[in-house]
Every structure is written in C-alpha cells, then in structure tokens.
mmCIF file of C-alpha atoms in Angstrom:
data_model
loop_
_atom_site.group_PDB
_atom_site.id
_atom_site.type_symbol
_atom_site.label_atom_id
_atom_site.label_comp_id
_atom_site.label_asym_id
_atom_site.label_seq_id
_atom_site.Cartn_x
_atom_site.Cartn_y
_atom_site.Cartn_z
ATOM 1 C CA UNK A 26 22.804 39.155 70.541
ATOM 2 C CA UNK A 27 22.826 41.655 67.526
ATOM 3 C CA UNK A 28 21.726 40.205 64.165
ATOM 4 C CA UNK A 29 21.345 43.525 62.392
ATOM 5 C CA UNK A 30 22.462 43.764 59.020
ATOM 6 C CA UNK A 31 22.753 45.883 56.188
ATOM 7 C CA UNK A 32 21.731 45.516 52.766
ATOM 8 C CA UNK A 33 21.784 47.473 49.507
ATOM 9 C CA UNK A 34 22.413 50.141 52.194
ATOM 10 C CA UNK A 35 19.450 49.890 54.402
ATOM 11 C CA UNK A 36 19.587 48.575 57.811
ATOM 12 C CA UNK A 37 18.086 45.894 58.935
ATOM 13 C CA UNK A 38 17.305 44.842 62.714
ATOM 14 C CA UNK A 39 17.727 40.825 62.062
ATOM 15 C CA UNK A 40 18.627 39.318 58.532
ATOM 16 C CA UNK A 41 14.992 37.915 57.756
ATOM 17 C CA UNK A 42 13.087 39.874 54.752
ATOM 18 C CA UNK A 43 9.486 38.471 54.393
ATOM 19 C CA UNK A 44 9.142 37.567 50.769
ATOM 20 C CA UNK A 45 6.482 39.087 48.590
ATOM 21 C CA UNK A 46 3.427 36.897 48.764
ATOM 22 C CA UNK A 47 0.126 37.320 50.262
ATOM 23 C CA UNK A 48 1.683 37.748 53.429
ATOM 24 C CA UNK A 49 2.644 41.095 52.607
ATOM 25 C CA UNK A 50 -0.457 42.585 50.624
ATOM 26 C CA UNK A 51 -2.037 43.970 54.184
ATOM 27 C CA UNK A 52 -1.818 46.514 56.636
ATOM 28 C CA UNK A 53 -2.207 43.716 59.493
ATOM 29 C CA UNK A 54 0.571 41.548 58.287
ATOM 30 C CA UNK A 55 2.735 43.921 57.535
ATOM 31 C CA UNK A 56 2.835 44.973 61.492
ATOM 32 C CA UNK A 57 2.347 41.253 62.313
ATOM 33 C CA UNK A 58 5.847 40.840 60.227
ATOM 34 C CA UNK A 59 7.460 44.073 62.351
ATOM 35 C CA UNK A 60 6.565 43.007 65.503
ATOM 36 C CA UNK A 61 7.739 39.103 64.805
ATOM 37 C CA UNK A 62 11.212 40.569 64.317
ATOM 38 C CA UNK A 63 11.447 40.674 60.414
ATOM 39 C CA UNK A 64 14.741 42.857 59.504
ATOM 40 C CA UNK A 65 12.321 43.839 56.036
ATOM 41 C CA UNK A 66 9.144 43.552 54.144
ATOM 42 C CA UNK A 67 8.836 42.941 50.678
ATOM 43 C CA UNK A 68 5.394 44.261 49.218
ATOM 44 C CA UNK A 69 3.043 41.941 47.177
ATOM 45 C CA UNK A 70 4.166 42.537 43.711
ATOM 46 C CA UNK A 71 2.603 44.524 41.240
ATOM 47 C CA UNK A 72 2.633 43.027 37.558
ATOM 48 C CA UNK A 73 3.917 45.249 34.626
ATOM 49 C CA UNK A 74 0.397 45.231 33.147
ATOM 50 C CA UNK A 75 -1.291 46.145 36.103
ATOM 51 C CA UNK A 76 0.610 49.492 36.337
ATOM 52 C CA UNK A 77 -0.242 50.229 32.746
ATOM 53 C CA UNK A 78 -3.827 49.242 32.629
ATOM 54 C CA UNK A 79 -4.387 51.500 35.795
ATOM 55 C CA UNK A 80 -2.670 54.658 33.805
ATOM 56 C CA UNK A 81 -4.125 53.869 30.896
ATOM 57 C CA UNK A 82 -1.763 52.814 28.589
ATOM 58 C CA UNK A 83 -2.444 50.470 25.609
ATOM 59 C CA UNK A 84 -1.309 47.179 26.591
ATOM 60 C CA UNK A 85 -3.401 45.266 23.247
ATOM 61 C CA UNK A 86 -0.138 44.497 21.260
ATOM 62 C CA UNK A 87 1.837 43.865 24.720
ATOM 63 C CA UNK A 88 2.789 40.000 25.757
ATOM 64 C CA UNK A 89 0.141 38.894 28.783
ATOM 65 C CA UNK A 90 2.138 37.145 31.469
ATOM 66 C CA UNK A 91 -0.150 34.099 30.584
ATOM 67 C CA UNK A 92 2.586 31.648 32.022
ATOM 68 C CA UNK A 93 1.962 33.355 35.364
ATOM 69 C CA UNK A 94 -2.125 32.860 36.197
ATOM 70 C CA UNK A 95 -1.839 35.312 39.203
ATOM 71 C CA UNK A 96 -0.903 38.001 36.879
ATOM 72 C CA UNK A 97 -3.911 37.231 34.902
ATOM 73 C CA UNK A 98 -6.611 37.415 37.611
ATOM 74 C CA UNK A 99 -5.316 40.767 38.726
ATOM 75 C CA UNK A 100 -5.867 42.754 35.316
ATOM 76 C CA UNK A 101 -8.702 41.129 35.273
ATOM 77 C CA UNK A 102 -9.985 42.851 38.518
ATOM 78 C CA UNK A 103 -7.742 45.753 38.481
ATOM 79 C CA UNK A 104 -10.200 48.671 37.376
ATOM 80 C CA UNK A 105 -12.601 47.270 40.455
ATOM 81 C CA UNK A 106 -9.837 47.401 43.197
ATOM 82 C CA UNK A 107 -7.590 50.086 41.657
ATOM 83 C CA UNK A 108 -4.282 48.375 43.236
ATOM 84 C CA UNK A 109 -2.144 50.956 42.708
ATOM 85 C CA UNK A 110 -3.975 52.729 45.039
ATOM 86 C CA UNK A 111 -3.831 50.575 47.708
ATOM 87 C CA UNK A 112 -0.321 49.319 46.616
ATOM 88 C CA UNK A 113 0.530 53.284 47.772
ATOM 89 C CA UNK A 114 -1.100 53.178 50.851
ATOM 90 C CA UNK A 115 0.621 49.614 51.631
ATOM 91 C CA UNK A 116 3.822 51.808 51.286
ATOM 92 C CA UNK A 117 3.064 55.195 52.957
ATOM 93 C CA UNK A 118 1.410 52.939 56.234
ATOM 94 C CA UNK A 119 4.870 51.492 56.140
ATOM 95 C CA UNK A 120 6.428 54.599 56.338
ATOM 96 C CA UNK A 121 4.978 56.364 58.480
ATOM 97 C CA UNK A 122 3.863 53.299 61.062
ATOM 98 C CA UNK A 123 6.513 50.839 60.660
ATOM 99 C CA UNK A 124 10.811 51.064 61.386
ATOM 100 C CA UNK A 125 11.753 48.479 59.382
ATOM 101 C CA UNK A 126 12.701 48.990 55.510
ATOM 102 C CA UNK A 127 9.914 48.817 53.472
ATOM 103 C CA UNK A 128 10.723 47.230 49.154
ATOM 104 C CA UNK A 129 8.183 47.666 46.676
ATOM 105 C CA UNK A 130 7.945 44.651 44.146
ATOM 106 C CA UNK A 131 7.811 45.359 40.085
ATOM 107 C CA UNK A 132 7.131 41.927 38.345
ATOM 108 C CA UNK A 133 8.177 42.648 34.760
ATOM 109 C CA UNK A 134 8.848 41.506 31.408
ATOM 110 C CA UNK A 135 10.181 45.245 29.434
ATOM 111 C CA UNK A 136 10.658 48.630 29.948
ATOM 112 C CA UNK A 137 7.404 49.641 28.437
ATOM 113 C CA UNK A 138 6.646 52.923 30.035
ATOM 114 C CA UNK A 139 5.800 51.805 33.599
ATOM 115 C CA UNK A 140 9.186 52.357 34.771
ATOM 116 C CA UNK A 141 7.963 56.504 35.198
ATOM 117 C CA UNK A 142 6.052 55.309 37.902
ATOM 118 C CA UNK A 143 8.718 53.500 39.797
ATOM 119 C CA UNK A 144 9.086 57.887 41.094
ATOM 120 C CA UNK A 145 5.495 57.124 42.742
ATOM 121 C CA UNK A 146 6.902 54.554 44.706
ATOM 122 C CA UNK A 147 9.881 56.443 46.072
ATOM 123 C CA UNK A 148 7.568 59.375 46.807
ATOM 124 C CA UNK A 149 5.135 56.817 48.765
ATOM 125 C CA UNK A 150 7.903 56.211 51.287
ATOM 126 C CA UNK A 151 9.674 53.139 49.201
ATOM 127 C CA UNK A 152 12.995 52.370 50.550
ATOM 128 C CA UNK A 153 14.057 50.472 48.016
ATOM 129 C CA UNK A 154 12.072 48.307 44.320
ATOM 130 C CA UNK A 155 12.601 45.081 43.823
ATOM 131 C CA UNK A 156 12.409 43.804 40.063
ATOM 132 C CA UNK A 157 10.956 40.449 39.614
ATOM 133 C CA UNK A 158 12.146 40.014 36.174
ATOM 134 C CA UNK A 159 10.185 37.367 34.585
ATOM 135 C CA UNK A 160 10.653 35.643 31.137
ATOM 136 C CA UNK A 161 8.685 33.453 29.392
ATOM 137 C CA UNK A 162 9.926 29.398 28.824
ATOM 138 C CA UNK A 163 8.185 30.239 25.475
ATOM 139 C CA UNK A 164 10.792 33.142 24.888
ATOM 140 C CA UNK A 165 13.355 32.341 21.938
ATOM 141 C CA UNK A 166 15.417 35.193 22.318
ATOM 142 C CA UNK A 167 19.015 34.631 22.559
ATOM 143 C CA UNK A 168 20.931 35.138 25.826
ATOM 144 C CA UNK A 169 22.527 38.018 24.864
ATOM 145 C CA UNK A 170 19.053 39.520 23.965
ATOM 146 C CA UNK A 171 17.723 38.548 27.310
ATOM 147 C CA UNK A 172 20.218 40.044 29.676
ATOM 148 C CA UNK A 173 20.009 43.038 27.578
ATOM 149 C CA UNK A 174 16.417 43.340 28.195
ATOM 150 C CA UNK A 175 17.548 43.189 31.656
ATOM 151 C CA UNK A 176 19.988 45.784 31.797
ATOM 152 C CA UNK A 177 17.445 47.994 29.529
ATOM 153 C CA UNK A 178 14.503 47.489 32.352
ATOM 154 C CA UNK A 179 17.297 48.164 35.723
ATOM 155 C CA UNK A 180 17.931 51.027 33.661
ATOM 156 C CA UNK A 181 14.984 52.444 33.174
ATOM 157 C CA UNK A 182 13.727 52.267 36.836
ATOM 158 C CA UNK A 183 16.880 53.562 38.118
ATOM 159 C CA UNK A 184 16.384 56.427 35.941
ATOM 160 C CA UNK A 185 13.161 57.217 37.513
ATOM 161 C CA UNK A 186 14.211 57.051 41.237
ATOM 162 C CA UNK A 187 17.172 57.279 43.528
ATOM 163 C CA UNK A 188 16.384 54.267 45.905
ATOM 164 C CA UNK A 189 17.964 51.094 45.784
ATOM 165 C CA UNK A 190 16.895 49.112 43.606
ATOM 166 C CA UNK A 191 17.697 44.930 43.517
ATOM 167 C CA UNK A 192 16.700 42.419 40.691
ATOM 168 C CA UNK A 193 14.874 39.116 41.373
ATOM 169 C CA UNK A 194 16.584 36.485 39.109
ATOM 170 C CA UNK A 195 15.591 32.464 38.060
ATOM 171 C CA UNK A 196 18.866 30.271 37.274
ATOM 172 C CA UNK A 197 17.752 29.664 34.183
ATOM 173 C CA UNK A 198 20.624 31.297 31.793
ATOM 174 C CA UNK A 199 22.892 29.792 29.600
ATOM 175 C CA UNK A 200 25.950 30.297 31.660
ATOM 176 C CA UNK A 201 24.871 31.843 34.849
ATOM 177 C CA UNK A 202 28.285 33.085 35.795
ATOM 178 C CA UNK A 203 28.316 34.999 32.912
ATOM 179 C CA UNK A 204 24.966 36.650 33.207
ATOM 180 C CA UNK A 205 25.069 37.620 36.483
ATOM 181 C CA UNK A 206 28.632 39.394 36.505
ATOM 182 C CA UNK A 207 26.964 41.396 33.569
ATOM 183 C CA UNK A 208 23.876 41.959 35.455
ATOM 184 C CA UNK A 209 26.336 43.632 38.488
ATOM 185 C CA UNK A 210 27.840 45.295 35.800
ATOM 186 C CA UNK A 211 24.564 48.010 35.816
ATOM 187 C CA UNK A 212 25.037 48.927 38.943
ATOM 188 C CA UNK A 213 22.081 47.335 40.739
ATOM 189 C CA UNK A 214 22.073 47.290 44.306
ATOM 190 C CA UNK A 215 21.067 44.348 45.240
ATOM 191 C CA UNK A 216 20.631 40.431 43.746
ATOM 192 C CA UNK A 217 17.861 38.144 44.732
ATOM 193 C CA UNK A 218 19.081 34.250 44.385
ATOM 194 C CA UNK A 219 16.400 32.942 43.584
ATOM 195 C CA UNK A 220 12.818 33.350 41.985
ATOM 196 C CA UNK A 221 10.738 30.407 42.791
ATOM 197 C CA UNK A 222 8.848 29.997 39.245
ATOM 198 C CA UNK A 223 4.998 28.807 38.910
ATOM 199 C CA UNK A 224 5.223 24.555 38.681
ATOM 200 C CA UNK A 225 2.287 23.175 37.295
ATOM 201 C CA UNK A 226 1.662 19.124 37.086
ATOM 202 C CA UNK A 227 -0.542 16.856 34.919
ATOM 203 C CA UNK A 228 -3.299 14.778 36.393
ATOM 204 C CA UNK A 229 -3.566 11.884 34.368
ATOM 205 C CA UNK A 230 -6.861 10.297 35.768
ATOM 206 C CA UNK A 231 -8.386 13.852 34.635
ATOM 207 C CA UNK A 232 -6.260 14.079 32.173
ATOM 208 C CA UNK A 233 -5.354 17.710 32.520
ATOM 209 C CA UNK A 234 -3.023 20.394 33.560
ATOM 210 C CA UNK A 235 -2.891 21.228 37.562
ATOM 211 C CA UNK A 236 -1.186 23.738 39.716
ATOM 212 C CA UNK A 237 1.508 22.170 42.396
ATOM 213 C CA UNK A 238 1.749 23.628 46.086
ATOM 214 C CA UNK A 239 4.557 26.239 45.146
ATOM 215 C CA UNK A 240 5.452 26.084 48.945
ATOM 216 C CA UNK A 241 9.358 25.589 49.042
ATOM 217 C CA UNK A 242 10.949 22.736 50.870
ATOM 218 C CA UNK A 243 15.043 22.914 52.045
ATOM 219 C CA UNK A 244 16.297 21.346 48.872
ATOM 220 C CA UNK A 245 15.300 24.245 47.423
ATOM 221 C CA UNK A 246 18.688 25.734 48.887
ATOM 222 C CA UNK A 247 20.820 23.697 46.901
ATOM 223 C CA UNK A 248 21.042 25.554 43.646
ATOM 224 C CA UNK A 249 20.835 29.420 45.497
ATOM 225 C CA UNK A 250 23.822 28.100 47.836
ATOM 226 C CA UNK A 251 26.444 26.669 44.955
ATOM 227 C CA UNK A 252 25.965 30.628 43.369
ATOM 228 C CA UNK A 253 26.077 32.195 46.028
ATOM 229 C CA UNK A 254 29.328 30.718 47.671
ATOM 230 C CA UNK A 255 30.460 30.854 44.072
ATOM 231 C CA UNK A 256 30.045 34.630 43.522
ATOM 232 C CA UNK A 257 29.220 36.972 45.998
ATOM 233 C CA UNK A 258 32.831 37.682 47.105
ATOM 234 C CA UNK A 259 33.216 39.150 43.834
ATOM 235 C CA UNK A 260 30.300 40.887 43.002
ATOM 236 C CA UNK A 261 29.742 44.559 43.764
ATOM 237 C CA UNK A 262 25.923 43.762 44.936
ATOM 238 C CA UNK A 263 24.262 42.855 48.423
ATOM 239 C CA UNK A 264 23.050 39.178 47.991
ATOM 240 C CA UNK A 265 19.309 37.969 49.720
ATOM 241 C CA UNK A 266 19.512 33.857 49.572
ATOM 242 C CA UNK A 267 15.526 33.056 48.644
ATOM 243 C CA UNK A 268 14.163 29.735 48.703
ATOM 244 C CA UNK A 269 14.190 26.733 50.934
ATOM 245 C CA UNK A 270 14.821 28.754 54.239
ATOM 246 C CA UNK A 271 12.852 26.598 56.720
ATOM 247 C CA UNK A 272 14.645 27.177 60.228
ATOM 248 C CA UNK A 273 17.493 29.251 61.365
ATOM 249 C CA UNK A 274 20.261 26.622 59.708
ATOM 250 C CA UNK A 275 19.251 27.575 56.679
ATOM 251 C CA UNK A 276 19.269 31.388 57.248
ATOM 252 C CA UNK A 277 22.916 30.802 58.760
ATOM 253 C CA UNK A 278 23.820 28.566 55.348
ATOM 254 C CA UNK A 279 22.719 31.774 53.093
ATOM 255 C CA UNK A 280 24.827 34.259 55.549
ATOM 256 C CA UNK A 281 27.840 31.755 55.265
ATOM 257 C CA UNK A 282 27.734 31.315 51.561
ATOM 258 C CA UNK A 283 28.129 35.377 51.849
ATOM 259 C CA UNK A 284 24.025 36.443 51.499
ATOM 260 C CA UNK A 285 23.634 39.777 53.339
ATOM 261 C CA UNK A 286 20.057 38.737 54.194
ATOM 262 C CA UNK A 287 17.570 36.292 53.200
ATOM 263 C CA UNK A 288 13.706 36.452 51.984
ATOM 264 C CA UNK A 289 11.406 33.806 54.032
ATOM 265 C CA UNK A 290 7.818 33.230 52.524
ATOM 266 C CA UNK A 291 6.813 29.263 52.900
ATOM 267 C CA UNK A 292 8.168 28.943 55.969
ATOM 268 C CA UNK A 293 5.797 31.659 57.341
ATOM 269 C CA UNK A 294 2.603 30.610 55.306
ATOM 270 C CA UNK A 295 2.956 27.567 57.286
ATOM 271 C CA UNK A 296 4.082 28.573 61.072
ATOM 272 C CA UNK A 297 2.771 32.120 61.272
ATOM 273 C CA UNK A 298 4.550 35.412 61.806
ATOM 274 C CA UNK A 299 5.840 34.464 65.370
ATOM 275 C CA UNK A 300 8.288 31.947 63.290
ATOM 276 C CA UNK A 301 10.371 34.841 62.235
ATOM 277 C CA UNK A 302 11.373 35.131 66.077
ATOM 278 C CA UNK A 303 12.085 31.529 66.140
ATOM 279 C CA UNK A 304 14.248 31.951 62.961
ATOM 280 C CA UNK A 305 16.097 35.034 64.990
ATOM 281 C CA UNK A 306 16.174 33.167 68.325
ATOM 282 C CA UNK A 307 18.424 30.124 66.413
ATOM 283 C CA UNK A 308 20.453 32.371 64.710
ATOM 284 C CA UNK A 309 21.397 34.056 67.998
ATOM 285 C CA UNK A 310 21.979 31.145 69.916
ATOM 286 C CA UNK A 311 24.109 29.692 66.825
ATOM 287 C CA UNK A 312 26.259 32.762 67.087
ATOM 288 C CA UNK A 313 26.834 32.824 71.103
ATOM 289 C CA UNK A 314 28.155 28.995 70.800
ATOM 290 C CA UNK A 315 30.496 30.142 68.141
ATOM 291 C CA UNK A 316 31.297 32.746 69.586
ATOM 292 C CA UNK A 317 30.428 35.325 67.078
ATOM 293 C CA UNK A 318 29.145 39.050 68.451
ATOM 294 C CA UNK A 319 28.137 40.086 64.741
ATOM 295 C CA UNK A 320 26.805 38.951 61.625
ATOM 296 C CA UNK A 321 29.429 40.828 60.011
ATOM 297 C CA UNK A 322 31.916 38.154 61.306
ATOM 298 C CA UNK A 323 31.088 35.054 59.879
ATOM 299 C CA UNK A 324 29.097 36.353 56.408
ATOM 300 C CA UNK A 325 30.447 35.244 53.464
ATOM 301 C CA UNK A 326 33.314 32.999 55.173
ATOM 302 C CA UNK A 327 32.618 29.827 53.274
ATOM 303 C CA UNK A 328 32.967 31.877 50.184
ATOM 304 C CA UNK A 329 36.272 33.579 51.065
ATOM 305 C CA UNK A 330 37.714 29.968 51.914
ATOM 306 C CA UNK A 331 39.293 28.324 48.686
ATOM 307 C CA UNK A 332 38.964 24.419 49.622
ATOM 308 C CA UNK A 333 34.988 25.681 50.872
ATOM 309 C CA UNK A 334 34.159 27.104 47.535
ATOM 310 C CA UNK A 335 35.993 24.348 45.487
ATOM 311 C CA UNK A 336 33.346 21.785 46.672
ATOM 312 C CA UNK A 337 30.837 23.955 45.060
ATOM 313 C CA UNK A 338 32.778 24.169 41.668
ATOM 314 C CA UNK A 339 32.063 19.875 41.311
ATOM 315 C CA UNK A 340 29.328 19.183 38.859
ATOM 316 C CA UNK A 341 29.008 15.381 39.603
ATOM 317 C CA UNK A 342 29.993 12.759 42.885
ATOM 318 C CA UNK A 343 32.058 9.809 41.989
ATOM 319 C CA UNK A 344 31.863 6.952 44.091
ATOM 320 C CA UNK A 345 34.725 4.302 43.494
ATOM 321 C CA UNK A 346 33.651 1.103 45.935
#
C-alpha cells in the first residue's frame, strides 16, 4: 500500500515524522527511526542560547528560557560537549547515511543574531528547520507584539537559508484563527499543531513544585484536531498534527482533519522504534478496507465537508433530557 506523502515539499515514504526528543539526539536512533519506517526525523532541538553561547555572543542582558529547565541544563554544559558540533554531525550522518528527510529544530524566543547560523544547518545537509517558538506565560506583551516577534524570527531564518522552514506553535493566542492566518501570511512552509509545553505539579505532602510525565495521552488530539479541520483547507502551509498520536487511528484522524503528516514522540518512548511500523501497518490496512490507493485521497476530507467541519465550530454540548 503506498503511504508516501509530501510535506513542505519533501517527500516522505509513510506520514510518521519522529518528534524532536531524545529519541532523535543519536546516530543509533536516528537509523533505528529509518529502518522502523519513519517518513522523517526531527533533530533534538537546539535552544536559542545554546547557539549563541557556542559563538560567543553576549547573552548577559538576554531572557534565560528559565520556564523550560532542559534549556537550562544545556548552557550549562554546553562549552564541555560543544553541541553544535555534534548537532552538525547529527545532520551530515543523516545526509549522507540516511533517505529519509532530515529537520533541524531551533527552539527560540527572538531573532537575536543566531538566525546567521540557520546557513550552517542547510550547509550540514538540513532539509528543512523547524522553529519551536517558545514564549514565556510570564510574557505581557500584547498579541499583536507577539505574532510580530514571530513573523520577525521566520523572517530572519528564512533570510539565512533556502530550505523549508515550518514553525512549531502552542494554542495559546488570543484568537487563534487570527494568529495563525497571519502567521501563513510570511510564507512559512510548514505549521506544527501543536507544541506540548513543560507541565509542572505541586506536591503538597513536600510542599513543593514537581515536574509531571510530559508523555502525551490521545486526548491530547482534541484541541490539534478542532484547528486543524478548522483551517488547513485554507491555509497556504503543509500541516504536521503533533500530540496524542498513540496508534494508527490517530495518525488517520490528523490526515482526515487535512494534516499532511504527523510528529510521533510518546508513543515511541514507550513501544520502541518498531511501533512506527505498527503505526504504518494500520494505516495501510485502514486504507485497503476503504478502499483508498493514496493518502492523497482521503487527506483533508473531513475539512472540505461543511456539516464535518461545523461540528468543530461548537464551543459547548447541550443536553436537553
């Protein structure tokens, strides 16, 4: 059965990207992920900070992603391990060993002067940068402010390179509809819906702050499937559904709601790579009973139907006994 795809212009053998995580940061994996049948492989992101502390740059009056711990840790051990180094070599082994489209992953805050080195990617083998656009719950900007800081950093980075490049987004704006038609608007090839955010808890026998399991579970789908049915017939970019994707029903509820592909991470962490196959294998088998020879035939059809995509425009459920 053929499940290739193609999005922001690449091809893809089967519609499965592995997300960036751990399970991307090594040689190994990344030809554990090839050979399990992933369509893509999305690097372990780099953190804004991390690319400027390696060249340098004064980062002492810069904003610390101090909501996000990870990013933390790795400036803290950057000068040992020199990541940007083997963030390189991550790319160039998956050019030169691998057939499947290789993303580098930017997680950013500005436009600060890294964006030059989004050009060092590209020349690395990078098929296409990924922008994990983070802001702060702290932030008071306005929306306006914030989705021009957004424009301003796709901007940048596309002024630095001619790959594809896609943004990462959280549904946390204002008016979403709004903010993402804008966000199309740059030209960006591609839209990630959506960024699973850092969830900590409080322990109240300790009496103190604790980090959650940020494994997804399928409800996770909910919010990513209402704006994706919603709005990817009329934007210009490829969609990837992220978050909640568990089995192959959810991958075929993404490529319904009209996602082009769809990033897998959890899932993975807690199957292994061979899952990906199992993922493919349902997908396949979903298709022959319909009787569908393509994924080209049945993506997006729930939001090209009217009655479909009204059932995602209700806010609340009335029930009248």
């Amino acid at each position: 059965m053929n499940i290739k795809t193609k999005y922001m212009g690449l091809n893809l053998p089967g519609p499965v990207i592995v997300g960036s995580s751990s399970l991307t940061n090594s040689i190994d994996n990344m030809k554990k992920a090839e050979d399990a049948g992933a369509g893509a492989i999305v690097i372990k992101s780099l953190f804004e900070e991390q690319i400027l502390t390696d060249s340098g740059r004064d980062i002492s009056s810069r904003k610390l992603h101090s909501w996000y711990p990870e990013a933390v840790k790795g400036i803290s051990n950057y000068s040992e391990n020199q990541l940007i180094d083997h963030y390189l070599k991550l790319i160039e082994f998956g050019k030169t060993s691998l057939n499947i489209p290789i993303l580098a992953s930017i997680n950013c805050i500005s436009d600060y002067e890294w964006p030059q080195f989004a050009s060092s990617f590209e020349e690395a083998g990078a098929n296409a940068i990924e922008l994990n656009i983070s802001v702060s719950p702290a932030d008071s900007s306005s929306g306006d402010e914030i989705l021009l800081n957004i424009a301003k950093i796709i901007s940048a980075v596309r002024d630095h390179c001619t790959i594809p490049v896609s943004v990462k987004l959280s549904p946390f704006f204002t008016n979403f509809n709004t903010a993402l038609k804008q966000i199309d608007e740059t030209g960006i090839e591609g839209l990630v819906l959506f960024n699973r955010l850092f969830t900590p808890n409080i322990d109240i026998e300790s009496i103190s702050v604790t980090g959650e399991s940020n494994l997804s579970s399928t409800s996770d789908m909910n919010t990513s499937l209402r704006w994706i049915s919603l709005l990817s017939d009329s934007l210009k970019a490829d969609i990837a559904g992220s978050g909640g994707v568990h089995d192959s029903e959810g991958a075929i509820k993404y490529l319904l709601a009209g996602a082009r592909a769809v990033q897998v991470t959890s899932a993975i962490m807690m199957n292994g790579f061979d899952y990906i196959g199992i993922i493919n294998n349902g997908i396949s088998k979903w298709m022959d009973e319909k009787g569908y020879t393509s994924i080209d035939e049945f993506c997006g059809l729930i939001a090209k139907d009217i009655s479909s995509k009204n059932q995602f425009l209700k806010i609340q459920y009335l029930r009248f006994e």
